Amino acid sequence: MIGGGIAMNKEQWSTFIGPGRHPISSAYFWYVNSPTGGAFEYYTNDDYLTENWQPRELEHSLVSFTEWAVEGGIDHDTRRQHKKAEAL
């Protein structure tokens, strides 16, 4: 998935958001802008349900919805990238 996202970036499919991971489905994602307009989600590795699957309740929060591969991480209150400490 990472290799595919990098390959798309090299072909003018710029990153919109990502890469990242949706914890609920375990899917890895990379949202890209199409050079012809619009955007789409490139993803892999969804979980699937078997006969042994049991439902569970998750706390509704931004933290449980998405993990971002953003340098420094994302502030879960502001949804903005944590700023790196500047070198002195």
PDB file of N, CA and C in Angstrom:
ATOM      1  N   MET A   1       0.822  -1.166   0.000  1.00  0.00           N
ATOM      2  CA  MET A   1       0.000   0.000   0.000  1.00  0.00           C
ATOM      3  C   MET A   1       0.878   1.245   0.000  1.00  0.00           C
ATOM      4  N   ILE A   2       1.902   1.248   0.814  1.00  0.00           N
ATOM      5  CA  ILE A   2       2.800   2.406   0.859  1.00  0.00           C
ATOM      6  C   ILE A   2       3.485   2.581  -0.494  1.00  0.00           C
ATOM      7  N   GLY A   3       3.966   1.493  -1.069  1.00  0.00           N
ATOM      8  CA  GLY A   3       4.607   1.565  -2.378  1.00  0.00           C
ATOM      9  C   GLY A   3       3.660   2.089  -3.443  1.00  0.00           C
ATOM     10  N   GLY A   4       2.392   1.671  -3.387  1.00  0.00           N
ATOM     11  CA  GLY A   4       1.404   2.152  -4.350  1.00  0.00           C
ATOM     12  C   GLY A   4       1.144   3.638  -4.206  1.00  0.00           C
ATOM     13  N   GLY A   5       1.060   4.115  -2.975  1.00  0.00           N
ATOM     14  CA  GLY A   5       0.849   5.546  -2.740  1.00  0.00           C
ATOM     15  C   GLY A   5       2.017   6.377  -3.241  1.00  0.00           C
ATOM     16  N   ILE A   6       3.225   5.896  -2.988  1.00  0.00           N
ATOM     17  CA  ILE A   6       4.414   6.603  -3.470  1.00  0.00           C
ATOM     18  C   ILE A   6       4.431   6.618  -4.996  1.00  0.00           C
ATOM     19  N   ALA A   7       4.090   5.483  -5.615  1.00  0.00           N
ATOM     20  CA  ALA A   7       4.062   5.415  -7.080  1.00  0.00           C
ATOM     21  C   ALA A   7       3.033   6.385  -7.652  1.00  0.00           C
ATOM     22  N   MET A   8       1.856   6.485  -7.021  1.00  0.00           N
ATOM     23  CA  MET A   8       0.842   7.431  -7.507  1.00  0.00           C
ATOM     24  C   MET A   8       1.333   8.866  -7.367  1.00  0.00           C
ATOM     25  N   ASN A   9       1.993   9.178  -6.245  1.00  0.00           N
ATOM     26  CA  ASN A   9       2.539  10.531  -6.069  1.00  0.00           C
ATOM     27  C   ASN A   9       3.527  10.876  -7.180  1.00  0.00           C
ATOM     28  N   LYS A  10       4.340   9.914  -7.585  1.00  0.00           N
ATOM     29  CA  LYS A  10       5.315  10.150  -8.656  1.00  0.00           C
ATOM     30  C   LYS A  10       4.640  10.399 -10.004  1.00  0.00           C
ATOM     31  N   GLU A  11       3.391   9.938 -10.145  1.00  0.00           N
ATOM     32  CA  GLU A  11       2.648  10.097 -11.402  1.00  0.00           C
ATOM     33  C   GLU A  11       1.608  11.215 -11.318  1.00  0.00           C
ATOM     34  N   GLN A  12       1.843  12.193 -10.468  1.00  0.00           N
ATOM     35  CA  GLN A  12       0.986  13.383 -10.341  1.00  0.00           C
ATOM     36  C   GLN A  12      -0.336  13.127  -9.615  1.00  0.00           C
ATOM     37  N   TRP A  13      -0.453  12.032  -8.890  1.00  0.00           N
ATOM     38  CA  TRP A  13      -1.611  11.794  -8.029  1.00  0.00           C
ATOM     39  C   TRP A  13      -1.186  12.245  -6.631  1.00  0.00           C
ATOM     40  N   SER A  14      -1.366  13.519  -6.326  1.00  0.00           N
ATOM     41  CA  SER A  14      -0.850  14.084  -5.077  1.00  0.00           C
ATOM     42  C   SER A  14      -1.634  13.590  -3.863  1.00  0.00           C
ATOM     43  N   THR A  15      -0.959  13.561  -2.729  1.00  0.00           N
ATOM     44  CA  THR A  15      -1.586  13.123  -1.480  1.00  0.00           C
ATOM     45  C   THR A  15      -2.596  14.150  -1.000  1.00  0.00           C
ATOM     46  N   PHE A  16      -3.791  13.668  -0.666  1.00  0.00           N
ATOM     47  CA  PHE A  16      -4.832  14.494  -0.047  1.00  0.00           C
ATOM     48  C   PHE A  16      -4.730  14.334   1.465  1.00  0.00           C
ATOM     49  N   ILE A  17      -4.749  13.093   1.945  1.00  0.00           N
ATOM     50  CA  ILE A  17      -4.561  12.753   3.360  1.00  0.00           C
ATOM     51  C   ILE A  17      -3.920  11.371   3.417  1.00  0.00           C
ATOM     52  N   GLY A  18      -2.968  11.217   4.314  1.00  0.00           N
ATOM     53  CA  GLY A  18      -2.412   9.898   4.514  1.00  0.00           C
ATOM     54  C   GLY A  18      -0.919   9.859   4.271  1.00  0.00           C
ATOM     55  N   PRO A  19      -0.368   8.677   4.399  1.00  0.00           N
ATOM     56  CA  PRO A  19      -1.056   7.431   4.710  1.00  0.00           C
ATOM     57  C   PRO A  19      -1.515   7.384   6.162  1.00  0.00           C
ATOM     58  N   GLY A  20      -2.419   6.469   6.436  1.00  0.00           N
ATOM     59  CA  GLY A  20      -2.946   6.320   7.784  1.00  0.00           C
ATOM     60  C   GLY A  20      -3.624   4.977   7.948  1.00  0.00           C
ATOM     61  N   ARG A  21      -4.281   4.802   9.092  1.00  0.00           N
ATOM     62  CA  ARG A  21      -4.948   3.532   9.398  1.00  0.00           C
ATOM     63  C   ARG A  21      -6.260   3.810  10.114  1.00  0.00           C
ATOM     64  N   HIS A  22      -7.308   3.081   9.705  1.00  0.00           N
ATOM     65  CA  HIS A  22      -8.592   3.128  10.406  1.00  0.00           C
ATOM     66  C   HIS A  22      -8.603   1.980  11.425  1.00  0.00           C
ATOM     67  N   PRO A  23      -8.481   2.266  12.740  1.00  0.00           N
ATOM     68  CA  PRO A  23      -8.420   1.188  13.732  1.00  0.00           C
ATOM     69  C   PRO A  23      -9.641   0.272  13.741  1.00  0.00           C
ATOM     70  N   ILE A  24     -10.826   0.795  13.459  1.00  0.00           N
ATOM     71  CA  ILE A  24     -12.027  -0.032  13.539  1.00  0.00           C
ATOM     72  C   ILE A  24     -11.987  -1.158  12.514  1.00  0.00           C
ATOM     73  N   SER A  25     -11.567  -0.871  11.289  1.00  0.00           N
ATOM     74  CA  SER A  25     -11.520  -1.899  10.240  1.00  0.00           C
ATOM     75  C   SER A  25     -10.120  -2.469  10.037  1.00  0.00           C
ATOM     76  N   SER A  26      -9.129  -1.884  10.658  1.00  0.00           N
ATOM     77  CA  SER A  26      -7.712  -2.215  10.476  1.00  0.00           C
ATOM     78  C   SER A  26      -7.205  -1.883   9.078  1.00  0.00           C
ATOM     79  N   ALA A  27      -7.982  -1.162   8.287  1.00  0.00           N
ATOM     80  CA  ALA A  27      -7.573  -0.827   6.921  1.00  0.00           C
ATOM     81  C   ALA A  27      -6.524   0.279   6.932  1.00  0.00           C
ATOM     82  N   TYR A  28      -5.532   0.116   6.080  1.00  0.00           N
ATOM     83  CA  TYR A  28      -4.554   1.173   5.832  1.00  0.00           C
ATOM     84  C   TYR A  28      -5.062   1.985   4.650  1.00  0.00           C
ATOM     85  N   PHE A  29      -4.898   3.304   4.693  1.00  0.00           N
ATOM     86  CA  PHE A  29      -5.444   4.138   3.622  1.00  0.00           C
ATOM     87  C   PHE A  29      -4.454   5.188   3.172  1.00  0.00           C
ATOM     88  N   TRP A  30      -4.729   5.705   1.982  1.00  0.00           N
ATOM     89  CA  TRP A  30      -3.990   6.833   1.423  1.00  0.00           C
ATOM     90  C   TRP A  30      -4.968   7.533   0.490  1.00  0.00           C
ATOM     91  N   TYR A  31      -5.384   8.723   0.851  1.00  0.00           N
ATOM     92  CA  TYR A  31      -6.293   9.490   0.000  1.00  0.00           C
ATOM     93  C   TYR A  31      -5.461  10.320  -0.969  1.00  0.00           C
ATOM     94  N   VAL A  32      -5.779  10.230  -2.251  1.00  0.00           N
ATOM     95  CA  VAL A  32      -5.026  10.955  -3.274  1.00  0.00           C
ATOM     96  C   VAL A  32      -5.964  11.783  -4.144  1.00  0.00           C
ATOM     97  N   ASN A  33      -5.409  12.862  -4.686  1.00  0.00           N
ATOM     98  CA  ASN A  33      -6.124  13.703  -5.644  1.00  0.00           C
ATOM     99  C   ASN A  33      -5.850  13.174  -7.044  1.00  0.00           C
ATOM    100  N   SER A  34      -6.905  12.943  -7.805  1.00  0.00           N
ATOM    101  CA  SER A  34      -6.745  12.495  -9.183  1.00  0.00           C
ATOM    102  C   SER A  34      -6.327  13.664 -10.062  1.00  0.00           C
ATOM    103  N   PRO A  35      -5.392  13.460 -10.987  1.00  0.00           N
ATOM    104  CA  PRO A  35      -5.017  14.549 -11.890  1.00  0.00           C
ATOM    105  C   PRO A  35      -6.163  14.954 -12.818  1.00  0.00           C
ATOM    106  N   THR A  36      -7.202  14.140 -12.911  1.00  0.00           N
ATOM    107  CA  THR A  36      -8.366  14.483 -13.737  1.00  0.00           C
ATOM    108  C   THR A  36      -9.476  15.132 -12.922  1.00  0.00           C
ATOM    109  N   GLY A  37      -9.231  15.347 -11.629  1.00  0.00           N
ATOM    110  CA  GLY A  37     -10.218  15.962 -10.741  1.00  0.00           C
ATOM    111  C   GLY A  37     -10.755  14.959  -9.737  1.00  0.00           C
ATOM    112  N   GLY A  38     -11.178  15.450  -8.594  1.00  0.00           N
ATOM    113  CA  GLY A  38     -11.709  14.586  -7.549  1.00  0.00           C
ATOM    114  C   GLY A  38     -10.610  13.929  -6.731  1.00  0.00           C
ATOM    115  N   ALA A  39     -11.022  13.126  -5.795  1.00  0.00           N
ATOM    116  CA  ALA A  39     -10.094  12.414  -4.922  1.00  0.00           C
ATOM    117  C   ALA A  39     -10.657  11.024  -4.658  1.00  0.00           C
ATOM    118  N   PHE A  40      -9.791  10.101  -4.264  1.00  0.00           N
ATOM    119  CA  PHE A  40     -10.274   8.779  -3.908  1.00  0.00           C
ATOM    120  C   PHE A  40      -9.397   8.173  -2.824  1.00  0.00           C
ATOM    121  N   GLU A  41      -9.925   7.110  -2.209  1.00  0.00           N
ATOM    122  CA  GLU A  41      -9.211   6.405  -1.145  1.00  0.00           C
ATOM    123  C   GLU A  41      -8.600   5.128  -1.711  1.00  0.00           C
ATOM    124  N   TYR A  42      -7.302   5.014  -1.579  1.00  0.00           N
ATOM    125  CA  TYR A  42      -6.566   3.800  -1.924  1.00  0.00           C
ATOM    126  C   TYR A  42      -6.362   3.079  -0.595  1.00  0.00           C
ATOM    127  N   TYR A  43      -6.793   1.824  -0.479  1.00  0.00           N
ATOM    128  CA  TYR A  43      -6.708   1.156   0.822  1.00  0.00           C
ATOM    129  C   TYR A  43      -6.490  -0.345   0.673  1.00  0.00           C
ATOM    130  N   THR A  44      -6.125  -0.967   1.769  1.00  0.00           N
ATOM    131  CA  THR A  44      -5.931  -2.411   1.812  1.00  0.00           C
ATOM    132  C   THR A  44      -6.084  -2.908   3.244  1.00  0.00           C
ATOM    133  N   ASN A  45      -6.235  -4.218   3.387  1.00  0.00           N
ATOM    134  CA  ASN A  45      -6.161  -4.910   4.664  1.00  0.00           C
ATOM    135  C   ASN A  45      -7.358  -4.687   5.579  1.00  0.00           C
ATOM    136  N   ASP A  46      -8.569  -4.636   5.017  1.00  0.00           N
ATOM    137  CA  ASP A  46      -9.768  -4.596   5.862  1.00  0.00           C
ATOM    138  C   ASP A  46      -9.890  -5.891   6.650  1.00  0.00           C
ATOM    139  N   ASP A  47     -10.423  -5.793   7.853  1.00  0.00           N
ATOM    140  CA  ASP A  47     -10.798  -7.002   8.575  1.00  0.00           C
ATOM    141  C   ASP A  47     -12.051  -7.577   7.932  1.00  0.00           C
ATOM    142  N   TYR A  48     -12.311  -8.835   8.174  1.00  0.00           N
ATOM    143  CA  TYR A  48     -13.538  -9.444   7.681  1.00  0.00           C
ATOM    144  C   TYR A  48     -14.185 -10.223   8.815  1.00  0.00           C
ATOM    145  N   LEU A  49     -15.478 -10.469   8.667  1.00  0.00           N
ATOM    146  CA  LEU A  49     -16.241 -11.130   9.719  1.00  0.00           C
ATOM    147  C   LEU A  49     -16.313 -12.628   9.461  1.00  0.00           C
ATOM    148  N   THR A  50     -16.173 -13.395  10.524  1.00  0.00           N
ATOM    149  CA  THR A  50     -16.357 -14.844  10.459  1.00  0.00           C
ATOM    150  C   THR A  50     -17.547 -15.199  11.340  1.00  0.00           C
ATOM    151  N   GLU A  51     -17.881 -16.479  11.373  1.00  0.00           N
ATOM    152  CA  GLU A  51     -18.999 -16.909  12.218  1.00  0.00           C
ATOM    153  C   GLU A  51     -18.704 -16.698  13.702  1.00  0.00           C
ATOM    154  N   ASN A  52     -17.455 -16.508  14.081  1.00  0.00           N
ATOM    155  CA  ASN A  52     -17.080 -16.276  15.477  1.00  0.00           C
ATOM    156  C   ASN A  52     -17.082 -14.807  15.875  1.00  0.00           C
ATOM    157  N   TRP A  53     -17.370 -13.923  14.940  1.00  0.00           N
ATOM    158  CA  TRP A  53     -17.332 -12.486  15.212  1.00  0.00           C
ATOM    159  C   TRP A  53     -18.374 -12.104  16.255  1.00  0.00           C
ATOM    160  N   GLN A  54     -17.979 -11.256  17.181  1.00  0.00           N
ATOM    161  CA  GLN A  54     -18.882 -10.733  18.197  1.00  0.00           C
ATOM    162  C   GLN A  54     -18.852  -9.211  18.125  1.00  0.00           C
ATOM    163  N   PRO A  55     -20.018  -8.572  18.114  1.00  0.00           N
ATOM    164  CA  PRO A  55     -20.018  -7.101  18.090  1.00  0.00           C
ATOM    165  C   PRO A  55     -19.455  -6.544  19.394  1.00  0.00           C
ATOM    166  N   ARG A  56     -18.946  -5.345  19.308  1.00  0.00           N
ATOM    167  CA  ARG A  56     -18.443  -4.668  20.501  1.00  0.00           C
ATOM    168  C   ARG A  56     -18.745  -3.190  20.363  1.00  0.00           C
ATOM    169  N   GLU A  57     -18.743  -2.507  21.473  1.00  0.00           N
ATOM    170  CA  GLU A  57     -18.978  -1.067  21.459  1.00  0.00           C
ATOM    171  C   GLU A  57     -17.657  -0.347  21.630  1.00  0.00           C
ATOM    172  N   LEU A  58     -17.441   0.653  20.795  1.00  0.00           N
ATOM    173  CA  LEU A  58     -16.253   1.481  20.890  1.00  0.00           C
ATOM    174  C   LEU A  58     -16.667   2.882  21.284  1.00  0.00           C
ATOM    175  N   GLU A  59     -15.819   3.526  22.041  1.00  0.00           N
ATOM    176  CA  GLU A  59     -16.073   4.918  22.393  1.00  0.00           C
ATOM    177  C   GLU A  59     -16.016   5.754  21.122  1.00  0.00           C
ATOM    178  N   HIS A  60     -17.013   6.600  20.930  1.00  0.00           N
ATOM    179  CA  HIS A  60     -17.024   7.484  19.762  1.00  0.00           C
ATOM    180  C   HIS A  60     -15.980   8.570  19.974  1.00  0.00           C
ATOM    181  N   SER A  61     -14.909   8.496  19.196  1.00  0.00           N
ATOM    182  CA  SER A  61     -13.856   9.498  19.319  1.00  0.00           C
ATOM    183  C   SER A  61     -13.049   9.540  18.030  1.00  0.00           C
ATOM    184  N   LEU A  62     -12.378  10.645  17.810  1.00  0.00           N
ATOM    185  CA  LEU A  62     -11.516  10.753  16.642  1.00  0.00           C
ATOM    186  C   LEU A  62     -10.331   9.814  16.753  1.00  0.00           C
ATOM    187  N   VAL A  63      -9.898   9.534  17.968  1.00  0.00           N
ATOM    188  CA  VAL A  63      -8.763   8.645  18.181  1.00  0.00           C
ATOM    189  C   VAL A  63      -9.093   7.229  17.715  1.00  0.00           C
ATOM    190  N   SER A  64     -10.298   6.738  17.996  1.00  0.00           N
ATOM    191  CA  SER A  64     -10.646   5.376  17.602  1.00  0.00           C
ATOM    192  C   SER A  64     -10.988   5.278  16.122  1.00  0.00           C
ATOM    193  N   PHE A  65     -11.230   6.412  15.463  1.00  0.00           N
ATOM    194  CA  PHE A  65     -11.611   6.393  14.052  1.00  0.00           C
ATOM    195  C   PHE A  65     -10.410   6.300  13.123  1.00  0.00           C
ATOM    196  N   THR A  66      -9.378   7.063  13.382  1.00  0.00           N
ATOM    197  CA  THR A  66      -8.271   7.140  12.429  1.00  0.00           C
ATOM    198  C   THR A  66      -6.946   7.374  13.126  1.00  0.00           C
ATOM    199  N   GLU A  67      -5.909   6.724  12.617  1.00  0.00           N
ATOM    200  CA  GLU A  67      -4.531   6.999  13.009  1.00  0.00           C
ATOM    201  C   GLU A  67      -3.829   7.537  11.772  1.00  0.00           C
ATOM    202  N   TRP A  68      -3.124   8.613  11.928  1.00  0.00           N
ATOM    203  CA  TRP A  68      -2.489   9.272  10.787  1.00  0.00           C
ATOM    204  C   TRP A  68      -0.993   9.062  10.798  1.00  0.00           C
ATOM    205  N   ALA A  69      -0.444   8.896   9.610  1.00  0.00           N
ATOM    206  CA  ALA A  69       1.007   8.825   9.454  1.00  0.00           C
ATOM    207  C   ALA A  69       1.505  10.231   9.138  1.00  0.00           C
ATOM    208  N   VAL A  70       1.451  11.092  10.129  1.00  0.00           N
ATOM    209  CA  VAL A  70       1.850  12.486   9.979  1.00  0.00           C
ATOM    210  C   VAL A  70       2.991  12.743  10.951  1.00  0.00           C
ATOM    211  N   GLU A  71       4.062  13.346  10.464  1.00  0.00           N
ATOM    212  CA  GLU A  71       5.209  13.618  11.319  1.00  0.00           C
ATOM    213  C   GLU A  71       4.770  14.406  12.547  1.00  0.00           C
ATOM    214  N   GLY A  72       5.080  13.901  13.718  1.00  0.00           N
ATOM    215  CA  GLY A  72       4.705  14.553  14.964  1.00  0.00           C
ATOM    216  C   GLY A  72       3.325  14.162  15.460  1.00  0.00           C
ATOM    217  N   GLY A  73       2.515  13.522  14.609  1.00  0.00           N
ATOM    218  CA  GLY A  73       1.175  13.104  14.995  1.00  0.00           C
ATOM    219  C   GLY A  73       0.145  14.216  14.869  1.00  0.00           C
ATOM    220  N   ILE A  74      -1.097  13.867  15.136  1.00  0.00           N
ATOM    221  CA  ILE A  74      -2.229  14.782  15.024  1.00  0.00           C
ATOM    222  C   ILE A  74      -2.787  15.053  16.416  1.00  0.00           C
ATOM    223  N   ASP A  75      -3.064  16.303  16.708  1.00  0.00           N
ATOM    224  CA  ASP A  75      -3.742  16.669  17.949  1.00  0.00           C
ATOM    225  C   ASP A  75      -5.201  16.240  17.804  1.00  0.00           C
ATOM    226  N   HIS A  76      -5.674  15.369  18.676  1.00  0.00           N
ATOM    227  CA  HIS A  76      -7.019  14.817  18.525  1.00  0.00           C
ATOM    228  C   HIS A  76      -8.121  15.803  18.902  1.00  0.00           C
ATOM    229  N   ASP A  77      -7.763  16.925  19.491  1.00  0.00           N
ATOM    230  CA  ASP A  77      -8.759  17.961  19.771  1.00  0.00           C
ATOM    231  C   ASP A  77      -8.889  18.941  18.613  1.00  0.00           C
ATOM    232  N   THR A  78      -7.760  19.366  18.074  1.00  0.00           N
ATOM    233  CA  THR A  78      -7.785  20.373  17.006  1.00  0.00           C
ATOM    234  C   THR A  78      -7.746  19.763  15.615  1.00  0.00           C
ATOM    235  N   ARG A  79      -7.358  18.485  15.507  1.00  0.00           N
ATOM    236  CA  ARG A  79      -7.192  17.792  14.226  1.00  0.00           C
ATOM    237  C   ARG A  79      -6.085  18.417  13.385  1.00  0.00           C
ATOM    238  N   ARG A  80      -5.133  19.070  14.029  1.00  0.00           N
ATOM    239  CA  ARG A  80      -3.995  19.693  13.354  1.00  0.00           C
ATOM    240  C   ARG A  80      -2.718  18.933  13.713  1.00  0.00           C
ATOM    241  N   GLN A  81      -1.738  19.025  12.827  1.00  0.00           N
ATOM    242  CA  GLN A  81      -0.463  18.372  13.056  1.00  0.00           C
ATOM    243  C   GLN A  81       0.236  19.000  14.253  1.00  0.00           C
ATOM    244  N   HIS A  82       0.794  18.131  15.133  1.00  0.00           N
ATOM    245  CA  HIS A  82       1.621  18.641  16.226  1.00  0.00           C
ATOM    246  C   HIS A  82       2.831  19.325  15.619  1.00  0.00           C
ATOM    247  N   LYS A  83       3.137  20.485  16.111  1.00  0.00           N
ATOM    248  CA  LYS A  83       4.294  21.213  15.588  1.00  0.00           C
ATOM    249  C   LYS A  83       5.561  20.663  16.223  1.00  0.00           C
ATOM    250  N   LYS A  84       6.578  20.503  15.394  1.00  0.00           N
ATOM    251  CA  LYS A  84       7.865  20.052  15.904  1.00  0.00           C
ATOM    252  C   LYS A  84       8.551  21.210  16.602  1.00  0.00           C
ATOM    253  N   ALA A  85       9.299  20.885  17.651  1.00  0.00           N
ATOM    254  CA  ALA A  85      10.090  21.916  18.325  1.00  0.00           C
ATOM    255  C   ALA A  85      11.181  22.376  17.371  1.00  0.00           C
ATOM    256  N   GLU A  86      11.298  23.665  17.200  1.00  0.00           N
ATOM    257  CA  GLU A  86      12.310  24.191  16.292  1.00  0.00           C
ATOM    258  C   GLU A  86      13.676  24.129  16.955  1.00  0.00           C
ATOM    259  N   ALA A  87      14.678  23.865  16.129  1.00  0.00           N
ATOM    260  CA  ALA A  87      16.054  23.787  16.634  1.00  0.00           C
ATOM    261  C   ALA A  87      16.492  25.150  17.143  1.00  0.00           C
ATOM    262  N   LEU A  88      17.190  25.147  18.266  1.00  0.00           N
ATOM    263  CA  LEU A  88      17.671  26.405  18.837  1.00  0.00           C
ATOM    264  C   LEU A  88      18.990  26.794  18.248  1.00  0.00           C
TER     265      LEU A  88
END
